[in-house]
């Protein structure tokens, strides 16, 4: 039930004809886990809290360092050294006091990861490690939770929504083998401009809001952005029958 204050606060998005009151109520009821509160997770979390998403689980085991501040806009000089989930809660609580915020100050894995994914409407993977990405993917496949994923390095990025409940591909179908370097390592070695992760993180929040409000989203495709030339293209995603994560047990 929306209050008068809600109607004012969210008026700009309530005005959208295919969003409206129903969309707002869906956001208020929604539960989203964000894994990784760095360059991608920062804008994603900020826009979801600002839009009135009701419940956010925020997971990151790292502490804020000075080299994060160039692009990780959840954090600032006053939270240097603080765990990123705690820093995120501080910022997001000031932004929207009605969003229920649950910090998880560890690198999620194993049973803790399964417990964090269970019961969520959507998981956003904004992490920078392949091992985390694979583990989050497996948990989402097993628990039937859609996974929205983005990555960015240098001036390039990509975005996809993986939903195996309807026969769609999973993250592992797209990346059967882990690349030699993690995004964390790639960022440290190859560099990245802040707005590049900002664009991809904003797209994460955009697709999340559309998904939660029942609007059409990117489906069965991965969006590839080259932000040096501002060009984009899309690759068709196909489920691999022998995928180790989502393939049928007989063909794995
Ligand atoms: Zn798969």
Short mmCIF file of C-alpha atoms and ligand atoms in Angstrom, two decimals:
data_model
loop_
_atom_site.label_atom_id
_atom_site.label_comp_id
_atom_site.label_asym_id
_atom_site.label_seq_id
_atom_site.Cartn_x
_atom_site.Cartn_y
_atom_site.Cartn_z
CA UNK A 1 0.00 0.00 0.00
CA UNK A 2 1.53 3.30 -1.05
CA UNK A 3 1.37 6.26 1.32
CA UNK A 4 0.85 9.88 0.26
CA UNK A 5 4.56 10.42 0.87
CA UNK A 6 5.35 7.50 -1.48
CA UNK A 7 3.14 8.99 -4.19
CA UNK A 8 5.16 12.22 -4.03
CA UNK A 9 8.54 10.58 -3.60
CA UNK A 10 8.19 8.18 -6.52
CA UNK A 11 6.00 10.42 -8.68
CA UNK A 12 8.41 10.56 -11.61
CA UNK A 13 8.42 6.81 -12.10
CA UNK A 14 4.73 6.42 -11.15
CA UNK A 15 3.97 8.67 -14.13
CA UNK A 16 5.35 6.08 -16.53
CA UNK A 17 2.30 4.39 -18.07
CA UNK A 18 3.73 0.86 -18.04
CA UNK A 19 5.12 1.21 -14.50
CA UNK A 20 2.54 2.97 -12.32
CA UNK A 21 1.24 1.96 -8.87
CA UNK A 22 1.55 -1.76 -9.60
CA UNK A 23 5.20 -1.37 -10.54
CA UNK A 24 5.93 0.62 -7.39
CA UNK A 25 4.23 -1.93 -5.18
CA UNK A 26 6.20 -4.70 -6.87
CA UNK A 27 9.45 -2.83 -6.10
CA UNK A 28 8.44 -2.31 -2.48
CA UNK A 29 7.85 -6.05 -2.08
CA UNK A 30 10.98 -7.10 -3.96
CA UNK A 31 14.04 -8.81 -2.49
CA UNK A 32 17.35 -8.38 -4.31
CA UNK A 33 20.80 -9.68 -3.44
CA UNK A 34 23.71 -7.64 -4.80
CA UNK A 35 27.03 -9.49 -4.78
CA UNK A 36 29.89 -7.01 -4.98
CA UNK A 37 29.67 -3.36 -3.94
CA UNK A 38 32.42 -1.93 -6.09
CA UNK A 39 32.22 -0.05 -9.37
CA UNK A 40 29.26 -2.00 -10.76
CA UNK A 41 27.43 -2.62 -7.50
CA UNK A 42 27.60 1.02 -6.40
CA UNK A 43 25.29 2.60 -8.99
CA UNK A 44 23.12 -0.53 -9.05
CA UNK A 45 22.51 -0.36 -5.28
CA UNK A 46 22.03 3.41 -5.27
CA UNK A 47 19.39 3.35 -8.03
CA UNK A 48 17.53 0.37 -6.55
CA UNK A 49 17.34 1.99 -3.11
CA UNK A 50 16.40 5.34 -4.67
CA UNK A 51 13.61 3.66 -6.67
CA UNK A 52 12.10 2.13 -3.53
CA UNK A 53 13.13 -1.53 -3.74
CA UNK A 54 11.96 -2.94 -0.42
CA UNK A 55 14.74 -5.33 0.58
CA UNK A 56 18.41 -5.25 -0.41
CA UNK A 57 20.97 -7.81 0.67
CA UNK A 58 24.43 -6.35 0.16
CA UNK A 59 27.41 -8.68 0.08
CA UNK A 60 31.10 -7.78 -0.10
CA UNK A 61 34.03 -9.03 1.96
CA UNK A 62 36.48 -6.28 0.97
CA UNK A 63 37.32 -3.03 2.70
CA UNK A 64 37.24 0.37 1.00
CA UNK A 65 40.64 1.55 -0.24
CA UNK A 66 41.69 4.87 -1.75
CA UNK A 67 42.07 3.36 -5.24
CA UNK A 68 38.36 2.38 -5.10
CA UNK A 69 37.11 5.95 -4.79
CA UNK A 70 37.77 6.83 -8.45
CA UNK A 71 34.76 4.70 -9.48
CA UNK A 72 33.00 3.09 -6.48
CA UNK A 73 30.55 5.86 -5.73
CA UNK A 74 28.87 4.20 -2.73
CA UNK A 75 32.02 4.85 -0.74
CA UNK A 76 33.87 8.01 0.21
CA UNK A 77 36.83 9.25 2.23
CA UNK A 78 34.94 8.85 5.50
CA UNK A 79 34.49 5.10 4.92
CA UNK A 80 38.09 4.26 3.94
CA UNK A 81 39.06 1.00 5.65
CA UNK A 82 35.44 0.07 6.40
CA UNK A 83 33.93 -3.12 5.01
CA UNK A 84 32.16 -2.27 1.74
CA UNK A 85 28.82 -3.79 2.78
CA UNK A 86 28.86 -1.67 5.94
CA UNK A 87 29.89 1.41 3.97
CA UNK A 88 27.08 0.72 1.47
CA UNK A 89 24.49 0.42 4.23
CA UNK A 90 25.57 3.73 5.66
CA UNK A 91 25.12 5.50 2.32
CA UNK A 92 21.91 3.70 1.29
CA UNK A 93 20.22 4.17 4.69
CA UNK A 94 20.71 7.91 4.28
CA UNK A 95 19.24 7.72 0.78
CA UNK A 96 16.10 5.69 1.58
CA UNK A 97 15.12 4.83 5.15
CA UNK A 98 12.26 2.58 4.00
CA UNK A 99 14.52 0.09 2.19
CA UNK A 100 15.41 -2.85 4.47
CA UNK A 101 19.18 -3.25 4.20
CA UNK A 102 21.01 -6.42 5.16
CA UNK A 103 24.81 -6.23 4.98
CA UNK A 104 26.84 -9.42 4.47
CA UNK A 105 30.46 -8.58 5.18
CA UNK A 106 32.03 -11.72 3.71
CA UNK A 107 32.90 -13.22 0.34
CA UNK A 108 29.85 -15.42 -0.10
CA UNK A 109 30.46 -19.08 -0.72
CA UNK A 110 29.07 -22.49 0.14
CA UNK A 111 26.13 -22.64 2.50
CA UNK A 112 26.20 -18.91 3.28
CA UNK A 113 25.88 -18.17 -0.43
CA UNK A 114 22.91 -20.56 -0.82
CA UNK A 115 21.22 -18.97 2.20
CA UNK A 116 21.79 -15.48 0.80
CA UNK A 117 20.34 -16.40 -2.63
CA UNK A 118 17.33 -18.32 -1.23
CA UNK A 119 14.10 -16.36 -1.24
CA UNK A 120 15.42 -13.54 -3.44
CA UNK A 121 13.46 -12.34 -6.46
CA UNK A 122 16.65 -11.44 -8.29
CA UNK A 123 20.40 -11.71 -7.78
CA UNK A 124 22.75 -9.09 -9.21
CA UNK A 125 26.29 -10.26 -9.77
CA UNK A 126 28.54 -7.21 -9.64
CA UNK A 127 31.55 -9.10 -8.34
CA UNK A 128 35.07 -9.04 -9.71
CA UNK A 129 36.14 -12.67 -9.28
CA UNK A 130 35.45 -15.57 -11.59
CA UNK A 131 35.26 -17.98 -8.65
CA UNK A 132 32.48 -15.86 -7.13
CA UNK A 133 30.70 -15.52 -10.47
CA UNK A 134 30.63 -19.28 -10.97
CA UNK A 135 29.52 -19.95 -7.40
CA UNK A 136 26.73 -17.35 -7.61
CA UNK A 137 25.63 -18.80 -10.95
CA UNK A 138 25.45 -22.32 -9.54
CA UNK A 139 23.43 -21.14 -6.54
CA UNK A 140 20.99 -19.25 -8.79
CA UNK A 141 20.55 -22.25 -11.11
CA UNK A 142 19.97 -24.62 -8.19
CA UNK A 143 17.55 -22.33 -6.39
CA UNK A 144 15.77 -21.08 -9.53
CA UNK A 145 16.56 -17.40 -9.00
CA UNK A 146 17.22 -15.19 -12.05
CA UNK A 147 20.71 -13.73 -12.27
CA UNK A 148 21.53 -10.34 -13.70
CA UNK A 149 25.22 -10.02 -14.47
CA UNK A 150 27.56 -7.33 -15.80
CA UNK A 151 31.27 -6.86 -16.18
CA UNK A 152 33.51 -4.03 -17.33
CA UNK A 153 37.18 -3.45 -17.98
CA UNK A 154 39.09 -0.76 -19.85
CA UNK A 155 36.33 0.90 -21.92
CA UNK A 156 34.27 -2.21 -22.58
CA UNK A 157 31.41 -3.90 -20.81
CA UNK A 158 28.73 -6.52 -21.10
CA UNK A 159 25.38 -7.27 -19.55
CA UNK A 160 23.03 -10.27 -19.49
CA UNK A 161 20.07 -11.69 -17.60
CA UNK A 162 20.32 -15.44 -17.00
CA UNK A 163 17.06 -17.20 -16.20
CA UNK A 164 17.23 -20.97 -16.45
CA UNK A 165 13.67 -21.46 -15.13
CA UNK A 166 12.34 -20.85 -18.64
CA UNK A 167 15.06 -22.85 -20.40
CA UNK A 168 17.44 -19.93 -20.82
CA UNK A 169 21.22 -20.14 -20.68
CA UNK A 170 23.21 -19.67 -17.48
CA UNK A 171 26.44 -17.70 -16.95
CA UNK A 172 28.50 -20.88 -17.36
CA UNK A 173 26.88 -21.61 -20.75
CA UNK A 174 28.39 -18.28 -21.89
CA UNK A 175 31.72 -18.75 -20.10
CA UNK A 176 32.45 -22.48 -19.83
CA UNK A 177 36.01 -21.79 -18.67
CA UNK A 178 37.24 -19.10 -16.31
CA UNK A 179 39.47 -16.55 -18.03
CA UNK A 180 43.07 -16.43 -16.93
CA UNK A 181 42.57 -13.18 -15.07
CA UNK A 182 39.82 -11.93 -12.81
CA UNK A 183 38.15 -8.60 -13.43
CA UNK A 184 39.81 -7.41 -10.23
CA UNK A 185 43.20 -8.26 -11.64
CA UNK A 186 42.23 -6.95 -15.10
CA UNK A 187 41.11 -3.64 -13.60
CA UNK A 188 44.35 -3.32 -11.68
CA UNK A 189 46.47 -4.19 -14.71
CA UNK A 190 44.50 -2.76 -17.64
CA UNK A 191 42.67 0.07 -15.92
CA UNK A 192 39.09 1.25 -16.19
CA UNK A 193 37.40 4.64 -16.38
CA UNK A 194 34.88 5.28 -13.60
CA UNK A 195 31.93 6.03 -15.90
CA UNK A 196 32.46 2.72 -17.74
CA UNK A 197 31.53 0.74 -14.62
CA UNK A 198 28.98 3.50 -13.94
CA UNK A 199 27.21 2.84 -17.25
CA UNK A 200 27.20 -0.93 -16.71
CA UNK A 201 26.12 -0.58 -13.08
CA UNK A 202 23.31 1.76 -14.13
CA UNK A 203 22.22 -0.77 -16.76
CA UNK A 204 22.15 -3.43 -14.03
CA UNK A 205 19.74 -1.28 -12.02
CA UNK A 206 17.68 -0.46 -15.12
CA UNK A 207 17.19 -4.10 -16.08
CA UNK A 208 16.54 -5.01 -12.44
CA UNK A 209 13.81 -2.37 -12.09
CA UNK A 210 12.23 -3.46 -15.39
CA UNK A 211 12.34 -7.11 -14.36
CA UNK A 212 10.88 -6.48 -10.90
CA UNK A 213 8.12 -4.23 -12.29
CA UNK A 214 7.18 -6.77 -14.95
CA UNK A 215 8.45 -4.85 -17.98
CA UNK A 216 10.27 -6.55 -20.87
CA UNK A 217 14.01 -6.96 -20.26
CA UNK A 218 17.09 -8.10 -22.12
CA UNK A 219 16.45 -11.83 -22.69
CA UNK A 220 18.50 -14.63 -24.20
CA UNK A 221 21.09 -12.14 -25.39
CA UNK A 222 24.23 -10.59 -24.02
CA UNK A 223 24.68 -6.88 -24.63
CA UNK A 224 28.26 -5.91 -25.50
CA UNK A 225 29.22 -2.25 -25.19
CA UNK A 226 32.36 -0.62 -26.55
CA UNK A 227 32.34 2.70 -24.74
CA UNK A 228 35.44 3.96 -26.56
CA UNK A 229 33.37 4.25 -29.74
CA UNK A 230 29.95 4.17 -28.03
CA UNK A 231 28.98 1.18 -30.14
CA UNK A 232 27.01 -1.86 -29.08
CA UNK A 233 26.12 -5.27 -30.36
CA UNK A 234 24.30 -8.30 -29.03
CA UNK A 235 25.16 -11.96 -28.98
CA UNK A 236 22.48 -14.63 -28.90
CA UNK A 237 22.67 -16.76 -25.74
CA UNK A 238 21.99 -20.46 -26.00
CA UNK A 239 21.73 -23.01 -23.26
CA UNK A 240 24.42 -25.67 -23.57
CA UNK A 241 22.99 -29.15 -22.97
CA UNK A 242 26.33 -30.27 -21.51
CA UNK A 243 26.80 -27.20 -19.30
CA UNK A 244 28.32 -28.30 -15.98
CA UNK A 245 26.01 -25.97 -14.07
CA UNK A 246 22.63 -26.07 -15.81
CA UNK A 247 22.82 -29.08 -18.15
CA UNK A 248 20.83 -32.19 -17.39
CA UNK A 249 22.72 -34.55 -15.03
CA UNK A 250 22.99 -37.23 -17.76
CA UNK A 251 24.93 -34.92 -20.11
CA UNK A 252 27.13 -33.05 -17.64
ZN1 LIG B 1 24.55 -23.36 -18.22
#
